[in-house]
Amino acid sequence: MRTILDKTSSKPLYQQIVEWVENALMTGTMKPGEKLPSERDLSHYFAVNRSTIVRAMEILHDRNIIIRRVGSGTYINPQKWGRYLAPQISWNAESKQTHFHQYYHLDLGNGDLPAMLYPDLHLPEVDWQLLIREEQADSAHKLGTITLRRAVQSYLRTRFDWQVDLNHILITAGTQQAISLITLGLLKTGDAIAIENPSYFYSLSIFQALGIRIYGIPMDSNGIIIEKLDELVDRYAIKMMFINPIFHNPTGIVMSQQRKDALLAYATRKQLLIIEDDAYSQLSFSPQIETSPLKKQAKMEQILYLGSLSKYLGKSIRIGWMIAPPAIVEHLATIRQHLDSGLSSLPQFMAEIYLEQYALHHEMHLQTKLQQKCNAFIHWLESNFPGTFQYQIPTGGFHLYANLRQPIQLKAIEKELQSLNVSYRRSDFFGADLPGLRFSFAHFPLSEEQNHNKA
């Protein structure tokens, strides 16, 4: 069936074609990697001159939405690197939900904290009127309750020997809300940002939805490669960078102190804004591992630090915090007020109790259990797939990232994992160039857990 363009519209036909392709990609009508018809066939399909198709294809190519392969044809870009789509946020759009959740014997694709590792919180009696009054206070409504901000302040001082002023702390509903606020408040359509390659940031829809171009910084065992970052900054006018330097998701890499120093020196020289996501730093398997935030080490205005409790309390209490200059805190808090009604006081109260009374012992428990799970998973992996994967042994966090020694074996290995009823995340989910798999060993059961489940 031929697609009819609106030839009475003031919008040029080539622009209508560009928007049609963008919409088809966003809705899933067209898939990444899909081959496009020839320009001649497209001109028949849209009932326009071939020159109109050529102009539309040039725009799509400039935006990195399509790629051209000599002797093969034109394809939808299989990756999001550098892709620019016009902003397409629909606040009223229906969310896509999976109605049937597949059960896995080993759910190693799940990046959340397993329920059996949640802390056993016992909350004191709650004065609801006091909570309501706190929630209605202007500063609490905008920045978060004062008691939770003080608890975060104390937590950072205890964990990192880091003194943070209260007016630098913004309570958030988790890291993704913080990233959304930063994207809405500090970036504009068409801006370019850099993220690690691979990175879980690659999977977030907010950047593409707002028309932000993302570019990947190659990594080695010490973190991002500064020379590669410099190439991106010079070529694409990178506005800011998002990094996860401690127990990086998905690779588990901890950025070395030498690399941290080099990054801070580079960011200072280039006046590059850094968004530092710290989700796993208190899940170290050894006290010798340096997990101090970049923000604490440098005390630079151009670093925004994001902390979260989601990897410690699970998804039930979505509370996090941002450490930023007061002007940015105020600006992003105002944006949030315009978007929603603020934060509820109850999850903030629960987070406050956790930080003050449970965090230290619970983090120690998580460190022990996660290291046991990591060791047990590695034993399982080498027993079932000896010599198949190449990986660094994790030193903390949730994840083991494994590259294939022989990439051609990927389909066979995936088939074997499916036969074992094991879930995982493929490396292309994180934008990686080489085939590999991320396993979240946090969900690997220990023998006593298996016995508990059977009982």
Short mmCIF file of N, CA, C and O in Angstrom, two decimals, residues 105-161:
data_model
loop_
_atom_site.label_atom_id
_atom_site.label_comp_id
_atom_site.label_asym_id
_atom_site.label_seq_id
_atom_site.Cartn_x
_atom_site.Cartn_y
_atom_site.Cartn_z
N HIS A 105 15.49 -20.50 35.12
CA HIS A 105 16.15 -21.22 36.20
C HIS A 105 17.25 -20.37 36.81
O HIS A 105 17.42 -20.32 38.04
N LEU A 106 17.99 -19.67 35.95
CA LEU A 106 19.00 -18.71 36.39
C LEU A 106 18.72 -17.38 35.70
O LEU A 106 18.98 -17.22 34.51
N ASP A 107 18.20 -16.43 36.45
CA ASP A 107 17.80 -15.14 35.87
C ASP A 107 18.97 -14.16 35.93
O ASP A 107 18.93 -13.16 36.65
N LEU A 108 20.00 -14.45 35.15
CA LEU A 108 21.24 -13.67 35.21
C LEU A 108 21.20 -12.45 34.30
O LEU A 108 22.19 -11.71 34.20
N GLY A 109 20.08 -12.21 33.63
CA GLY A 109 19.90 -10.99 32.86
C GLY A 109 19.28 -9.89 33.69
O GLY A 109 19.19 -8.74 33.25
N ASN A 110 18.85 -10.22 34.89
CA ASN A 110 18.17 -9.26 35.77
C ASN A 110 19.20 -8.44 36.53
O ASN A 110 19.98 -8.97 37.32
N GLY A 111 19.22 -7.13 36.29
CA GLY A 111 20.22 -6.27 36.92
C GLY A 111 19.79 -5.66 38.24
O GLY A 111 20.51 -4.83 38.79
N ASP A 112 18.63 -6.08 38.76
CA ASP A 112 18.14 -5.54 40.03
C ASP A 112 18.60 -6.40 41.21
O ASP A 112 19.01 -7.55 41.04
N LEU A 113 18.52 -5.84 42.40
CA LEU A 113 18.86 -6.58 43.61
C LEU A 113 17.82 -7.67 43.84
O LEU A 113 16.61 -7.39 43.83
N PRO A 114 18.23 -8.93 44.05
CA PRO A 114 17.26 -9.98 44.34
C PRO A 114 16.57 -9.75 45.68
O PRO A 114 17.19 -9.25 46.63
N ALA A 115 15.30 -10.10 45.76
CA ALA A 115 14.50 -9.80 46.94
C ALA A 115 15.08 -10.39 48.21
O ALA A 115 14.96 -9.80 49.29
N MET A 116 15.71 -11.56 48.12
CA MET A 116 16.23 -12.20 49.33
C MET A 116 17.40 -11.43 49.94
O MET A 116 17.81 -11.70 51.08
N LEU A 117 17.94 -10.45 49.21
CA LEU A 117 19.02 -9.62 49.75
C LEU A 117 18.54 -8.26 50.23
O LEU A 117 19.34 -7.43 50.65
N TYR A 118 17.22 -8.04 50.18
CA TYR A 118 16.68 -6.80 50.72
C TYR A 118 16.93 -6.77 52.24
O TYR A 118 16.89 -7.80 52.90
N PRO A 119 17.13 -5.59 52.81
CA PRO A 119 17.26 -5.51 54.27
C PRO A 119 15.91 -5.72 54.94
O PRO A 119 14.86 -5.43 54.35
N ASP A 120 15.94 -6.22 56.15
CA ASP A 120 14.71 -6.42 56.93
C ASP A 120 14.46 -5.15 57.73
O ASP A 120 14.86 -5.04 58.90
N LEU A 121 13.83 -4.17 57.09
CA LEU A 121 13.62 -2.87 57.72
C LEU A 121 12.49 -2.94 58.75
O LEU A 121 11.41 -3.45 58.47
N HIS A 122 12.76 -2.39 59.92
CA HIS A 122 11.73 -2.24 60.95
C HIS A 122 11.60 -0.75 61.23
O HIS A 122 12.47 -0.14 61.85
N LEU A 123 10.52 -0.19 60.75
CA LEU A 123 10.34 1.25 60.88
C LEU A 123 9.72 1.59 62.23
O LEU A 123 8.86 0.87 62.73
N PRO A 124 10.16 2.69 62.82
CA PRO A 124 9.55 3.14 64.08
C PRO A 124 8.13 3.64 63.82
O PRO A 124 7.71 3.79 62.67
N GLU A 125 7.40 3.86 64.90
CA GLU A 125 6.06 4.41 64.75
C GLU A 125 6.14 5.76 64.04
O GLU A 125 7.02 6.57 64.32
N VAL A 126 5.24 5.95 63.10
CA VAL A 126 5.29 7.13 62.24
C VAL A 126 4.22 8.14 62.68
O VAL A 126 3.05 7.78 62.85
N ASP A 127 4.65 9.35 62.87
CA ASP A 127 3.72 10.46 63.12
C ASP A 127 3.32 11.01 61.75
O ASP A 127 4.04 11.79 61.13
N TRP A 128 2.17 10.55 61.26
CA TRP A 128 1.76 10.90 59.90
C TRP A 128 1.57 12.41 59.72
O TRP A 128 1.88 12.96 58.67
N GLN A 129 1.08 13.07 60.76
CA GLN A 129 0.90 14.51 60.65
C GLN A 129 2.23 15.22 60.47
O GLN A 129 2.35 16.17 59.69
N LEU A 130 3.27 14.69 61.18
CA LEU A 130 4.60 15.28 61.02
C LEU A 130 5.13 15.06 59.62
O LEU A 130 5.70 15.97 59.00
N LEU A 131 4.91 13.84 59.08
CA LEU A 131 5.36 13.56 57.71
C LEU A 131 4.67 14.47 56.71
O LEU A 131 5.28 14.98 55.77
N ILE A 132 3.37 14.66 56.91
CA ILE A 132 2.61 15.51 55.99
C ILE A 132 3.11 16.95 56.05
O ILE A 132 3.28 17.62 55.03
N ARG A 133 3.39 17.42 57.28
CA ARG A 133 3.89 18.80 57.42
C ARG A 133 5.26 18.95 56.75
O ARG A 133 5.54 19.95 56.10
N GLU A 134 6.11 17.92 56.91
CA GLU A 134 7.43 17.96 56.27
C GLU A 134 7.30 17.98 54.75
O GLU A 134 8.01 18.70 54.05
N GLU A 135 6.35 17.16 54.24
CA GLU A 135 6.17 17.08 52.80
C GLU A 135 5.67 18.39 52.22
O GLU A 135 6.00 18.75 51.09
N GLN A 136 4.87 19.12 53.01
CA GLN A 136 4.28 20.36 52.51
C GLN A 136 5.22 21.55 52.63
O GLN A 136 4.94 22.61 52.07
N ALA A 137 6.32 21.39 53.35
CA ALA A 137 7.28 22.48 53.46
C ALA A 137 7.87 22.79 52.09
O ALA A 137 8.11 21.90 51.28
N ASP A 138 8.09 24.06 51.82
CA ASP A 138 8.55 24.47 50.49
C ASP A 138 9.85 23.78 50.08
O ASP A 138 9.98 23.26 48.98
N SER A 139 10.84 23.79 50.99
CA SER A 139 12.13 23.20 50.63
C SER A 139 12.02 21.70 50.45
O SER A 139 12.66 21.11 49.56
N ALA A 140 11.20 21.03 51.29
CA ALA A 140 11.04 19.58 51.17
C ALA A 140 10.35 19.23 49.86
O ALA A 140 10.71 18.26 49.18
N HIS A 141 9.35 20.02 49.51
CA HIS A 141 8.61 19.77 48.27
C HIS A 141 9.53 19.92 47.07
O HIS A 141 9.40 19.19 46.08
N LYS A 142 10.50 20.79 47.17
CA LYS A 142 11.35 21.09 46.02
C LYS A 142 12.67 20.30 46.04
O LYS A 142 13.07 19.73 45.02
N LEU A 143 13.32 20.24 47.19
CA LEU A 143 14.67 19.66 47.26
C LEU A 143 14.71 18.29 47.93
O LEU A 143 15.69 17.57 47.77
N GLY A 144 13.65 17.93 48.65
CA GLY A 144 13.66 16.73 49.49
C GLY A 144 13.59 17.13 50.95
O GLY A 144 13.94 18.26 51.31
N THR A 145 13.15 16.22 51.82
CA THR A 145 13.02 16.56 53.23
C THR A 145 14.38 16.90 53.83
O THR A 145 15.41 16.32 53.45
N ILE A 146 14.38 17.82 54.75
CA ILE A 146 15.63 18.26 55.37
C ILE A 146 16.28 17.12 56.15
O ILE A 146 17.52 17.00 56.19
N THR A 147 15.46 16.25 56.76
CA THR A 147 16.03 15.15 57.54
C THR A 147 16.73 14.12 56.65
O THR A 147 17.78 13.60 57.02
N LEU A 148 16.18 13.86 55.46
CA LEU A 148 16.86 12.93 54.55
C LEU A 148 18.12 13.57 53.98
O LEU A 148 19.16 12.91 53.84
N ARG A 149 18.07 14.84 53.66
CA ARG A 149 19.26 15.51 53.14
C ARG A 149 20.37 15.50 54.19
O ARG A 149 21.55 15.31 53.86
N ARG A 150 20.00 15.64 55.45
CA ARG A 150 21.01 15.56 56.51
C ARG A 150 21.54 14.13 56.64
O ARG A 150 22.75 13.93 56.89
N ALA A 151 20.65 13.15 56.46
CA ALA A 151 21.09 11.75 56.52
C ALA A 151 22.06 11.44 55.38
O ALA A 151 23.06 10.73 55.57
N VAL A 152 21.79 11.95 54.19
CA VAL A 152 22.71 11.77 53.05
C VAL A 152 24.03 12.47 53.34
O VAL A 152 25.12 11.92 53.08
N GLN A 153 23.96 13.66 53.89
CA GLN A 153 25.16 14.41 54.24
C GLN A 153 26.03 13.60 55.22
O GLN A 153 27.25 13.48 55.03
N SER A 154 25.40 13.02 56.24
CA SER A 154 26.13 12.22 57.22
C SER A 154 26.69 10.94 56.59
O SER A 154 27.81 10.52 56.89
N TYR A 155 25.90 10.32 55.71
CA TYR A 155 26.32 9.09 55.03
C TYR A 155 27.57 9.33 54.19
O TYR A 155 28.53 8.55 54.23
N LEU A 156 27.60 10.40 53.43
CA LEU A 156 28.75 10.71 52.59
C LEU A 156 29.98 11.04 53.44
O LEU A 156 31.11 10.68 53.09
N ARG A 157 29.75 11.68 54.58
CA ARG A 157 30.87 11.99 55.47
C ARG A 157 31.44 10.70 56.07
O ARG A 157 32.66 10.53 56.17
N THR A 158 30.56 9.76 56.45
CA THR A 158 31.01 8.50 57.05
C THR A 158 31.70 7.60 56.03
O THR A 158 32.74 7.01 56.30
N ARG A 159 31.09 7.45 54.84
CA ARG A 159 31.61 6.51 53.85
C ARG A 159 32.87 7.01 53.15
O ARG A 159 33.78 6.26 52.87
N PHE A 160 32.88 8.30 52.84
CA PHE A 160 33.96 8.82 52.00
C PHE A 160 34.79 9.92 52.66
O PHE A 160 35.66 10.49 52.01
N ASP A 161 34.48 10.25 53.93
CA ASP A 161 35.13 11.40 54.56
C ASP A 161 34.95 12.64 53.70
O ASP A 161 35.90 13.41 53.44
#
